[in-house]
CSV table of N, CA, C and O in Angstrom, one decimal:
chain,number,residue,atom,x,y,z
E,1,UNK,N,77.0,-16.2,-35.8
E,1,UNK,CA,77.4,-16.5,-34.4
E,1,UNK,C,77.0,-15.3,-33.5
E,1,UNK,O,77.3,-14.2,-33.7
E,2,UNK,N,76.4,-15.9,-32.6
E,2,UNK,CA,76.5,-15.1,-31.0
E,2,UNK,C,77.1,-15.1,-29.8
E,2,UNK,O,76.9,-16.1,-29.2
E,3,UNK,N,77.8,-14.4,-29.3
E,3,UNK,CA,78.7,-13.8,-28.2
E,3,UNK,C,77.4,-13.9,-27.4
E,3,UNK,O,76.3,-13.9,-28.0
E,4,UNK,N,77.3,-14.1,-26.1
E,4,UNK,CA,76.7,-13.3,-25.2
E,4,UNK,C,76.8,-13.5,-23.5
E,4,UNK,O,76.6,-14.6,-22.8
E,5,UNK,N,77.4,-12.2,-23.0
E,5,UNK,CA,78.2,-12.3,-21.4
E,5,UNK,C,77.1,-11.5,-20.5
E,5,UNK,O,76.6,-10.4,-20.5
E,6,UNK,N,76.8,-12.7,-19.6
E,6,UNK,CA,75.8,-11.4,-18.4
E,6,UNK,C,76.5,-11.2,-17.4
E,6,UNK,O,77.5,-11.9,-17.1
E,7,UNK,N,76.3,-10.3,-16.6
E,7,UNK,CA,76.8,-9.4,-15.3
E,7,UNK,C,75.7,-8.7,-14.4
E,7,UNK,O,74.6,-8.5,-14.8
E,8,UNK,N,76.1,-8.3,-13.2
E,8,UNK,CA,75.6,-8.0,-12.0
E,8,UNK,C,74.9,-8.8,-11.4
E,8,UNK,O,73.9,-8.3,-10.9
E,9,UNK,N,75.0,-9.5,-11.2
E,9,UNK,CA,75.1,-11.4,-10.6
E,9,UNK,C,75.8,-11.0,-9.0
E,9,UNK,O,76.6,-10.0,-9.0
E,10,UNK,N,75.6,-11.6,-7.8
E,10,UNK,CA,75.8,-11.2,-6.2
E,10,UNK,C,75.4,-11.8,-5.5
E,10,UNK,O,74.6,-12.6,-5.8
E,11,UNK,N,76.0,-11.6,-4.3
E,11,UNK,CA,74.8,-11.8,-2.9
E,11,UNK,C,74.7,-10.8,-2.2
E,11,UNK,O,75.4,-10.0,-1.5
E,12,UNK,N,73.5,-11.1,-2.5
E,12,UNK,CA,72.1,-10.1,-1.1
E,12,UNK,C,71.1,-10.7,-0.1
E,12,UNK,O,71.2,-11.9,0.2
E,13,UNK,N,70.2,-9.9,0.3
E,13,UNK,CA,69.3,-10.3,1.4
E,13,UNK,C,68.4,-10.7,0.7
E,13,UNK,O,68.3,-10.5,-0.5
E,14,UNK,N,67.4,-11.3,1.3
E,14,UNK,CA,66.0,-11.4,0.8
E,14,UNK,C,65.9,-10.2,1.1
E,14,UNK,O,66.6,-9.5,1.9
E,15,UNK,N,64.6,-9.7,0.2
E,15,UNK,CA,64.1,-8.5,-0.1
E,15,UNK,C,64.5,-7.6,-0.9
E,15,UNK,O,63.8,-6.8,-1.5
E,16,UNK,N,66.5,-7.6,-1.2
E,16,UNK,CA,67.1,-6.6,-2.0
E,16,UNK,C,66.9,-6.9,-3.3
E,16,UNK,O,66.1,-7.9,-3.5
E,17,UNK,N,67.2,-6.5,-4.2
E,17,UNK,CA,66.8,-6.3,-5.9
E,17,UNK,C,68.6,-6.3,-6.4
E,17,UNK,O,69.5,-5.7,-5.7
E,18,UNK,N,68.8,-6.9,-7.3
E,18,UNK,CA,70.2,-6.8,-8.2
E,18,UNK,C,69.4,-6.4,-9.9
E,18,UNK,O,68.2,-6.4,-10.2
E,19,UNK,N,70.3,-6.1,-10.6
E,19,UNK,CA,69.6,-5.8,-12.3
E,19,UNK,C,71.1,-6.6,-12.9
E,19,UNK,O,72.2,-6.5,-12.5
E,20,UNK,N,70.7,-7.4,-14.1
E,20,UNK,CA,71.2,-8.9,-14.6
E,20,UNK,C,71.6,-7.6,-16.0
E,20,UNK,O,70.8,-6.7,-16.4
E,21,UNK,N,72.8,-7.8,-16.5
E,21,UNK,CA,72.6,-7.5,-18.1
E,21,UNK,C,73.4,-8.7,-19.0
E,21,UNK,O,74.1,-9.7,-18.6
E,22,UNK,N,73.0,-8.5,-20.0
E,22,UNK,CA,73.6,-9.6,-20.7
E,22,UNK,C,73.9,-9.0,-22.1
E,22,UNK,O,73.1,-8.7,-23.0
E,23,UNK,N,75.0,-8.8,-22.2
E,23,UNK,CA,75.1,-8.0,-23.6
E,23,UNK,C,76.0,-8.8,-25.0
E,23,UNK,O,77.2,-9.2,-25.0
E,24,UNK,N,74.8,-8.8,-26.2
E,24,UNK,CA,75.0,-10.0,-27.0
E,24,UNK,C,76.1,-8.8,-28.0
E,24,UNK,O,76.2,-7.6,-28.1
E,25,UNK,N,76.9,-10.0,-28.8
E,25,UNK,CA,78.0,-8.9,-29.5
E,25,UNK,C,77.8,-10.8,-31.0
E,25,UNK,O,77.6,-12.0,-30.9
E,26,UNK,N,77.9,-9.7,-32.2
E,26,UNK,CA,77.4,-11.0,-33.1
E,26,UNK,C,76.1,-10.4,-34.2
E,26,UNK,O,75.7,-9.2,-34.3
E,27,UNK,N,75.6,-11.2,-34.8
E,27,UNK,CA,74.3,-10.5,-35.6
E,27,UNK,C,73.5,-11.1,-35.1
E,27,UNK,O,73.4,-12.2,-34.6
E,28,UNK,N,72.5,-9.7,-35.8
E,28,UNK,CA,71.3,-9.7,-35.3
E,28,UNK,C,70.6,-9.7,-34.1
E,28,UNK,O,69.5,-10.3,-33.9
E,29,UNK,N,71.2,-8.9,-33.1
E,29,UNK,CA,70.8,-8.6,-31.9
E,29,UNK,C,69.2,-8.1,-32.1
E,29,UNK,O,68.3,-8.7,-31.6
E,30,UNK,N,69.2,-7.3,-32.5
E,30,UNK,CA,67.8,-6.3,-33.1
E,30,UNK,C,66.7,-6.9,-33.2
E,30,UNK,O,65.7,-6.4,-32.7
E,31,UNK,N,66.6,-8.2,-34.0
E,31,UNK,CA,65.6,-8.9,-34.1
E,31,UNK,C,65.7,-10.5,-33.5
E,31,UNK,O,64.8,-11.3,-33.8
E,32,UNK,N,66.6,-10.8,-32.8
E,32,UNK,CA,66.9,-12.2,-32.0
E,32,UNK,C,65.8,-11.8,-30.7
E,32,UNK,O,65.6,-10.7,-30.1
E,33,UNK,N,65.1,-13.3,-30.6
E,33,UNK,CA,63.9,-13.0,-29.1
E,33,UNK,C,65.2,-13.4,-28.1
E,33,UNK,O,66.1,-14.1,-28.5
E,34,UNK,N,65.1,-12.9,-27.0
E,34,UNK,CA,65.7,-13.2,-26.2
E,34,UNK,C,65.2,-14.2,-24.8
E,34,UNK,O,64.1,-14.8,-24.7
E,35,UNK,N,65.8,-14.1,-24.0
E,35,UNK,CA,65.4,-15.3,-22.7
E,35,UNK,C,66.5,-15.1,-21.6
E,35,UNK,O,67.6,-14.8,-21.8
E,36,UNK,N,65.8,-15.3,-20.2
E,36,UNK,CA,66.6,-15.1,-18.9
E,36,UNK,C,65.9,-16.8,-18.6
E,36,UNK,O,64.7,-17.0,-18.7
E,37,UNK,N,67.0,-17.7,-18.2
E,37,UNK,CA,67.1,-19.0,-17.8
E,37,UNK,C,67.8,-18.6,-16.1
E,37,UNK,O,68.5,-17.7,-15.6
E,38,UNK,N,67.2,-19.8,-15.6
E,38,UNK,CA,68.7,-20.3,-13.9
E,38,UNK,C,68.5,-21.4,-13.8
E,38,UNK,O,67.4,-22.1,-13.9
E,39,UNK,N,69.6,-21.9,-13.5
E,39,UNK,CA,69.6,-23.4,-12.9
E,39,UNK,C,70.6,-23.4,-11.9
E,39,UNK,O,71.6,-22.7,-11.8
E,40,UNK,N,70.1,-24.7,-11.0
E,40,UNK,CA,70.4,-24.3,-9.8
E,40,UNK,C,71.5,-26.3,-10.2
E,40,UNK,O,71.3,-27.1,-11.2
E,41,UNK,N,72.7,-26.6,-8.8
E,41,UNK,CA,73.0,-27.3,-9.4
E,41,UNK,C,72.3,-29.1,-9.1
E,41,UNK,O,71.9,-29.5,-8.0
E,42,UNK,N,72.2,-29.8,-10.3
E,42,UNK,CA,71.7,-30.9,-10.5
E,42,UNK,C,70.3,-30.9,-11.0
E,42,UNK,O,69.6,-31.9,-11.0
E,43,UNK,N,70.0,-29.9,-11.4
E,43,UNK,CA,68.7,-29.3,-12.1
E,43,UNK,C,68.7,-28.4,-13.5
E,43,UNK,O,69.5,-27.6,-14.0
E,44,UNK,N,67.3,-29.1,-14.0
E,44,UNK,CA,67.5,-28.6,-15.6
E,44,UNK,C,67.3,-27.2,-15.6
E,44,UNK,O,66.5,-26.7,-14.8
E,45,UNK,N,68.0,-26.4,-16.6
E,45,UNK,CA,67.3,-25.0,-16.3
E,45,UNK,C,66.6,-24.6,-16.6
E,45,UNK,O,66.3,-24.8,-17.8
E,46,UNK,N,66.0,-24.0,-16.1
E,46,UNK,CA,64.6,-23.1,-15.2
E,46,UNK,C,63.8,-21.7,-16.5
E,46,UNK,O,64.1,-20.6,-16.0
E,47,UNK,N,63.1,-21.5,-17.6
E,47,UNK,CA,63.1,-20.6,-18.2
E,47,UNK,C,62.3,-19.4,-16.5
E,47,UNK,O,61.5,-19.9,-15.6
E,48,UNK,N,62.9,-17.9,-16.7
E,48,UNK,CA,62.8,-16.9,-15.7
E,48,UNK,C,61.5,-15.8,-17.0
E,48,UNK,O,60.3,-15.5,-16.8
E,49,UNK,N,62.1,-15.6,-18.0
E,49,UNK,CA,61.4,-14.7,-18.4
E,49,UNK,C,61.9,-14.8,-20.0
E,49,UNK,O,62.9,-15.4,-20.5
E,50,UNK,N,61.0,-14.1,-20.5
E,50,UNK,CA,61.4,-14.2,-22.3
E,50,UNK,C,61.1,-12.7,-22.9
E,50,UNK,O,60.2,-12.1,-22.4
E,51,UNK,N,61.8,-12.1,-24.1
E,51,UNK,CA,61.3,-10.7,-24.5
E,51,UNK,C,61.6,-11.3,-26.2
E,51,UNK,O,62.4,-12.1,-26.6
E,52,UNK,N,60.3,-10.4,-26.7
E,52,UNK,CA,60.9,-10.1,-28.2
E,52,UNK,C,61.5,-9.1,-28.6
E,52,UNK,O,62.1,-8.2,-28.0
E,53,UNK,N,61.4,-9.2,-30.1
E,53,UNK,CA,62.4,-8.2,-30.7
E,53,UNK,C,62.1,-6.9,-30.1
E,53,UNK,O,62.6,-6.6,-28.9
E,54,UNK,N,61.8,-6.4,-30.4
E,54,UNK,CA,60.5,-5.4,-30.0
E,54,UNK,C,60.2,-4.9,-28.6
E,54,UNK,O,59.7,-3.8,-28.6
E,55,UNK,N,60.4,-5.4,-27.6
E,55,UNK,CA,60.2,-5.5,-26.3
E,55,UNK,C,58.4,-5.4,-26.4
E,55,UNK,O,57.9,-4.5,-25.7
E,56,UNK,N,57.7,-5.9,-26.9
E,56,UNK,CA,56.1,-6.1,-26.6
E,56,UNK,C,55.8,-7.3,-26.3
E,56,UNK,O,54.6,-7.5,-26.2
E,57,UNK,N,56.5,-8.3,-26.1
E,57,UNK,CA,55.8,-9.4,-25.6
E,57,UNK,C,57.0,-10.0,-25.0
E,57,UNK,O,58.0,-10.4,-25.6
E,58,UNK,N,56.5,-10.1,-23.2
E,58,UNK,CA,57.3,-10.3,-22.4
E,58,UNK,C,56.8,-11.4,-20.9
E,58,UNK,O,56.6,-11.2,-19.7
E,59,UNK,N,56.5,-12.9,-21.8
E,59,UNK,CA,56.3,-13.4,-20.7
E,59,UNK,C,57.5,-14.0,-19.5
E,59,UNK,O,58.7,-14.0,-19.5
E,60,UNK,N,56.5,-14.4,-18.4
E,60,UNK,CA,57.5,-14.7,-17.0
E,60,UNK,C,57.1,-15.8,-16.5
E,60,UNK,O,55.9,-16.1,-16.8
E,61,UNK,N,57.9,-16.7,-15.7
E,61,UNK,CA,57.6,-17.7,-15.0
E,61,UNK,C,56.5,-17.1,-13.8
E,61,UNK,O,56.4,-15.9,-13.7
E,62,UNK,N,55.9,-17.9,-13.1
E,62,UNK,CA,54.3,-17.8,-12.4
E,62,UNK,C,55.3,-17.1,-11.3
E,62,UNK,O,55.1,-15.9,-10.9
E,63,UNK,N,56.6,-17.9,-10.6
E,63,UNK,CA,57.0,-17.4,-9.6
E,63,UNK,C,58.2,-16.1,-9.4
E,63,UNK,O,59.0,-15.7,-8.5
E,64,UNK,N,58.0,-15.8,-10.5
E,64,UNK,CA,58.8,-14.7,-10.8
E,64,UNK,C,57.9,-13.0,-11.1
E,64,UNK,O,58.3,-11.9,-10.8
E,65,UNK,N,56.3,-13.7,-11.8
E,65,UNK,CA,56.0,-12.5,-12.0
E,65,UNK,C,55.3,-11.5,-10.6
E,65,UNK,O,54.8,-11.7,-9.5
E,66,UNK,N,55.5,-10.1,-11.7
E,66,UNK,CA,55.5,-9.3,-10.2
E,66,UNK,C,56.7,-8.9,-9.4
E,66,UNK,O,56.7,-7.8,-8.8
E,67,UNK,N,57.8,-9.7,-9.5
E,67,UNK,CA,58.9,-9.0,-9.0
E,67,UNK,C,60.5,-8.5,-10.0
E,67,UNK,O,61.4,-7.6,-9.8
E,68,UNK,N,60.2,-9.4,-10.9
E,68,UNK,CA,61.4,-9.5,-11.9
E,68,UNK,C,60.6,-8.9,-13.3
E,68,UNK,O,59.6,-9.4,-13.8
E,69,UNK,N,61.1,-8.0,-13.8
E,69,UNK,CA,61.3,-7.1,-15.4
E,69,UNK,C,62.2,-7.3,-16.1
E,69,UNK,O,63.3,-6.8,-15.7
E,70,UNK,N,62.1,-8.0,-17.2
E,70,UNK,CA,63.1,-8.0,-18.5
E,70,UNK,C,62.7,-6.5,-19.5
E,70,UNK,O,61.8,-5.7,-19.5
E,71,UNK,N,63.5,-6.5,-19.9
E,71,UNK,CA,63.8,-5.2,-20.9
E,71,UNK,C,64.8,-5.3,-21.8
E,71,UNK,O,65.3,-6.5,-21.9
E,72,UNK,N,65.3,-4.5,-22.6
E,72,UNK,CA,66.2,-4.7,-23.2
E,72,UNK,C,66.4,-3.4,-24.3
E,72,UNK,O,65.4,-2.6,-24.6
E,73,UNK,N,67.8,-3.2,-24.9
E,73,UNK,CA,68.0,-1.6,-25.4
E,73,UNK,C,68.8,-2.2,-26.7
E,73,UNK,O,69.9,-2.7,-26.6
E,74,UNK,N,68.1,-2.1,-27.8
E,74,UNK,CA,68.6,-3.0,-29.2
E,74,UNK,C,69.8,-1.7,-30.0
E,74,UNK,O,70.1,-1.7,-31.2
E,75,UNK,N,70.2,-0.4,-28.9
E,75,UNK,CA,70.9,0.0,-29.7
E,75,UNK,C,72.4,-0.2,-28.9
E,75,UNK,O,73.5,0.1,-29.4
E,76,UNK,N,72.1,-1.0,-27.4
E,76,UNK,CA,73.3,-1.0,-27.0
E,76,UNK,C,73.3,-2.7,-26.9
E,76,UNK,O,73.7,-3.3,-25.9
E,77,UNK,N,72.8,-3.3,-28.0
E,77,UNK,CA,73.3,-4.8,-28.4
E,77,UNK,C,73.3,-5.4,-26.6
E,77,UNK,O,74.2,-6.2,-26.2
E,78,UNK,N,71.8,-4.8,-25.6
E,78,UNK,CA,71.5,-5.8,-24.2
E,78,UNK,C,70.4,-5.6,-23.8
E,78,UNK,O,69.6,-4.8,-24.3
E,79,UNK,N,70.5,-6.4,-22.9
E,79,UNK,CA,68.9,-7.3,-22.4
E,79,UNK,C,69.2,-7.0,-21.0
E,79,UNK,O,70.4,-7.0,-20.7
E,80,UNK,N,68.4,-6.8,-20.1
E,80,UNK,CA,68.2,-7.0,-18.2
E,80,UNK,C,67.3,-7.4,-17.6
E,80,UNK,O,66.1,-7.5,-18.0
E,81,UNK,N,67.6,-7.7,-16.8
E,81,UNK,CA,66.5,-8.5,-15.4
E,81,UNK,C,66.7,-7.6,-14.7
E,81,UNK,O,67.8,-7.4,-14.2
E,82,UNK,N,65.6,-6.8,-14.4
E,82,UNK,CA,65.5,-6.6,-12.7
E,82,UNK,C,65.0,-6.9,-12.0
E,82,UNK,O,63.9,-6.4,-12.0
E,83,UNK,N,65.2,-7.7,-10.9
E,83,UNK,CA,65.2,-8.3,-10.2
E,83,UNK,C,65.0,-7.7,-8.6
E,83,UNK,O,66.0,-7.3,-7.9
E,84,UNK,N,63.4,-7.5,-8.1
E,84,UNK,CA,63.0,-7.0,-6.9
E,84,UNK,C,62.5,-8.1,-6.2
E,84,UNK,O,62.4,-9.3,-6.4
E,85,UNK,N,62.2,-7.5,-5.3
E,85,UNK,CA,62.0,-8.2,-3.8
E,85,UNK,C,62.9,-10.1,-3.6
E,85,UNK,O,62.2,-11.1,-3.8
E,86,UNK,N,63.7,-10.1,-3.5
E,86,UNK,CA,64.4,-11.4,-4.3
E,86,UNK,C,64.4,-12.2,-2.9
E,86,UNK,O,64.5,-11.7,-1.8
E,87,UNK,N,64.3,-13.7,-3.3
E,87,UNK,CA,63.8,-14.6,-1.9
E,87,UNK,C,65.0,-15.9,-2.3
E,87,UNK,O,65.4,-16.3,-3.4
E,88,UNK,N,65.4,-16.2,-1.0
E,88,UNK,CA,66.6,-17.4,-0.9
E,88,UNK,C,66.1,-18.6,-2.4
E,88,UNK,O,66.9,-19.0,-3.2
E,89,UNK,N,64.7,-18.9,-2.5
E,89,UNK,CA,64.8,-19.7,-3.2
E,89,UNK,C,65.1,-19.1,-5.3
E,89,UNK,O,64.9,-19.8,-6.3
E,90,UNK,N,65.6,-17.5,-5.2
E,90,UNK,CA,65.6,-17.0,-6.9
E,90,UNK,C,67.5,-17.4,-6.8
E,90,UNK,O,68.4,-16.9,-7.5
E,91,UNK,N,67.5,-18.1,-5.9
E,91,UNK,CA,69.4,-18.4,-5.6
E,91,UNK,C,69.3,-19.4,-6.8
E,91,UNK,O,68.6,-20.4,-7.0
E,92,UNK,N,70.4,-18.8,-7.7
E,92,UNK,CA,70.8,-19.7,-9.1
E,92,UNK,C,71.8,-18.8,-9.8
E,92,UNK,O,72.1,-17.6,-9.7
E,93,UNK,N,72.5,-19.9,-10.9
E,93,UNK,CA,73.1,-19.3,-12.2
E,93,UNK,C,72.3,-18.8,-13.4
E,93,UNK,O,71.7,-19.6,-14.1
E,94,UNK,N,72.3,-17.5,-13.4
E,94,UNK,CA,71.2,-17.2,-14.6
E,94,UNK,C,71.8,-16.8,-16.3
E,94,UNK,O,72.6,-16.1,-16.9
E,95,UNK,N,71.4,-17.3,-16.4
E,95,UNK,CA,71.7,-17.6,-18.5
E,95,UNK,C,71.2,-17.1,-19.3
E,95,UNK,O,70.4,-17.8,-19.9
E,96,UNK,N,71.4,-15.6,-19.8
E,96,UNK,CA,70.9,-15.2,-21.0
E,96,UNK,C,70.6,-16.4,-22.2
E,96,UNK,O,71.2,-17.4,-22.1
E,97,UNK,N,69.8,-16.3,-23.2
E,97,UNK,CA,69.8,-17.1,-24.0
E,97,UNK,C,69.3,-16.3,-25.6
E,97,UNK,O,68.6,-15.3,-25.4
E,98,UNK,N,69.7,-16.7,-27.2
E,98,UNK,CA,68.8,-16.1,-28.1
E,98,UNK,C,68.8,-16.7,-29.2
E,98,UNK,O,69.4,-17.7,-29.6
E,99,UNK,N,68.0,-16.0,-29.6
E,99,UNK,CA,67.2,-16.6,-30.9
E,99,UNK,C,67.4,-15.6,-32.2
E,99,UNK,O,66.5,-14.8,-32.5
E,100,UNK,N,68.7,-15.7,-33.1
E,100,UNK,CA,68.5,-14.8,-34.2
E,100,UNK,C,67.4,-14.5,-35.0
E,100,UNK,O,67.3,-13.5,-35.7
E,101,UNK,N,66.5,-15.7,-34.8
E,101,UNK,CA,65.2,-16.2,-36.1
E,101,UNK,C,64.1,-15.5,-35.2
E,101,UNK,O,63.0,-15.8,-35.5
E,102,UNK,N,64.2,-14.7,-34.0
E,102,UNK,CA,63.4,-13.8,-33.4
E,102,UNK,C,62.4,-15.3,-32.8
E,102,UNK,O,61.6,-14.9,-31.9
E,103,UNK,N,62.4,-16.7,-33.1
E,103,UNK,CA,61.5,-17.3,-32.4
E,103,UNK,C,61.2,-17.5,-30.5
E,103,UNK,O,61.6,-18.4,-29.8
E,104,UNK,N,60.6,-16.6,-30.1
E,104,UNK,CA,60.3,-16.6,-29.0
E,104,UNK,C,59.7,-17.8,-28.3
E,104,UNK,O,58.8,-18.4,-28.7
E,105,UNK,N,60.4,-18.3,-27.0
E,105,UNK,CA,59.8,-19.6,-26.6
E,105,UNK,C,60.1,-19.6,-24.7
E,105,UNK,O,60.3,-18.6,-24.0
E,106,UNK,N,60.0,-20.6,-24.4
E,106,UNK,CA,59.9,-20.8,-23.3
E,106,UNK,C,60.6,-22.0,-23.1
E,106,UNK,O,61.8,-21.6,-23.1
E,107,UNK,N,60.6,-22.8,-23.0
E,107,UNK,CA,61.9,-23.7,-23.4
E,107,UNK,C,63.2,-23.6,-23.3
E,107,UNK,O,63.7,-22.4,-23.3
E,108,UNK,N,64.0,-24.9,-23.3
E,108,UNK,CA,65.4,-24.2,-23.3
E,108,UNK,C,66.1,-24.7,-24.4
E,108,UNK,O,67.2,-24.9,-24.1
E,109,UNK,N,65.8,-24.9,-25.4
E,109,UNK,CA,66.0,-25.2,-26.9
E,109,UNK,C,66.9,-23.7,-28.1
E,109,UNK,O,67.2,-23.7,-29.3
E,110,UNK,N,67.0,-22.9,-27.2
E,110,UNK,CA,67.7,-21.3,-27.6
E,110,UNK,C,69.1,-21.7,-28.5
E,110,UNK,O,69.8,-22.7,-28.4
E,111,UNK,N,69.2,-20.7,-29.3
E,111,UNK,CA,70.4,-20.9,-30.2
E,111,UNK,C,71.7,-21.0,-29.8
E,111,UNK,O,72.5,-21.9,-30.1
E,112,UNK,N,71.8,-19.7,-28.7
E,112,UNK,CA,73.0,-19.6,-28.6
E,112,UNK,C,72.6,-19.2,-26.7
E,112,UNK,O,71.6,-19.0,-26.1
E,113,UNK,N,73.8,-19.2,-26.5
E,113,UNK,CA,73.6,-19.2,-24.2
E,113,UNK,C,75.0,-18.2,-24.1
E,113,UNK,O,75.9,-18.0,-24.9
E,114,UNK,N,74.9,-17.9,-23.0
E,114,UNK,CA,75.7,-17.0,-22.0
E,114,UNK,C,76.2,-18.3,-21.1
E,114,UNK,O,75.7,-19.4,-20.9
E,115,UNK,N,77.6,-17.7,-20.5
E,115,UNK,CA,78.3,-18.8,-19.5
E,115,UNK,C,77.2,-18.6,-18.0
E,115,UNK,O,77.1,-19.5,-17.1
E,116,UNK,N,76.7,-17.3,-17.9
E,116,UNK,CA,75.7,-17.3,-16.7
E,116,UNK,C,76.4,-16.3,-15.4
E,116,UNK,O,77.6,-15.9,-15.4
E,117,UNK,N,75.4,-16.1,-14.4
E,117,UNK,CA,76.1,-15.2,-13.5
E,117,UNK,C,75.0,-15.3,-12.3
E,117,UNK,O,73.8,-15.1,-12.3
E,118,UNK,N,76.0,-15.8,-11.3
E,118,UNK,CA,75.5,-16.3,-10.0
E,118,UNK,C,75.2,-15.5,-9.0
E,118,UNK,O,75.9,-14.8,-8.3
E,119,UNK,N,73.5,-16.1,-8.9
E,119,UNK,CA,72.6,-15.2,-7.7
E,119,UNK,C,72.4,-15.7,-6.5
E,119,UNK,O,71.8,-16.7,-6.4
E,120,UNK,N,72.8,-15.2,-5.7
E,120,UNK,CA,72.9,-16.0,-4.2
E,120,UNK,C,72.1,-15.0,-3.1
E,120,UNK,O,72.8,-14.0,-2.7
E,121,UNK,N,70.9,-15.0,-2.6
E,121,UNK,CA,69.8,-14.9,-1.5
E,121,UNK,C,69.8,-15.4,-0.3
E,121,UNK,O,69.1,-16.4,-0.1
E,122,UNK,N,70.4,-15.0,0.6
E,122,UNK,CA,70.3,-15.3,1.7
E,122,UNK,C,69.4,-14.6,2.7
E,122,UNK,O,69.4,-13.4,2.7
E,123,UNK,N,68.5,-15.3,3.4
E,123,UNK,CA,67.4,-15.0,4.7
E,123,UNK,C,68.0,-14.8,5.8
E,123,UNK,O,67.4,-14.6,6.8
């Protein structure tokens, strides 16, 4: 089983930057791929970005990259988004997601989810 709670979720301006953590408690943090989801409401959710075990393979949505970095620190059991230049339309609930079996994807088919933490952009 996996735990996992994200935070630093807000409202800002267009243009300001927030950083997302999500910190998984449970096994196998270490080698689970991880994922940053949003969905906004009445919509399916949105994959934002994906990392593996390893942090070497880190793809992003088209409209995301360039401004948003995933990362993550496998000795303090979390993952982050940072999140720059941010525009009314990155307004959503964003959802850590993982994969103990390290299978990295894009999709939202993930093992286990976060309850999410809400980003609000106003122009």
């Amino acid at each position: 089983q996996v735990h996992l709670v994200e935070s630093g979720g807000g409202s800002v301006q267009a243009g300001d930057s927030l950083r997302l953590a999500c910190v998984a408690s449970g096994r196998s943090f270490s080698t689970s791929a991880m994922g940053w989801f949003r969905q906004t409401p009445g919509k399916e959710r949105q994959f934002v970005a994906g990392i593996n075990w390893s942090g070497t393979r880190t793809p992003y949505a088209d409209s995301v990259k360039g401004r948003f970095t995933i990362s993550r620190d496998n000795a303090k059991n979390t993952m982050y988004l940072q999140m720059n230049s941010l525009k009314p339309e990155d307004t959503a609930v964003y959802i850590c997601a993982a994969d103990p079996r390290g299978f990295q994807r894009t999709t939202d088919d993930y093992e286990y989810w976060g309850q999410g933490t809400q980003v609000t952009v106003s122009s």
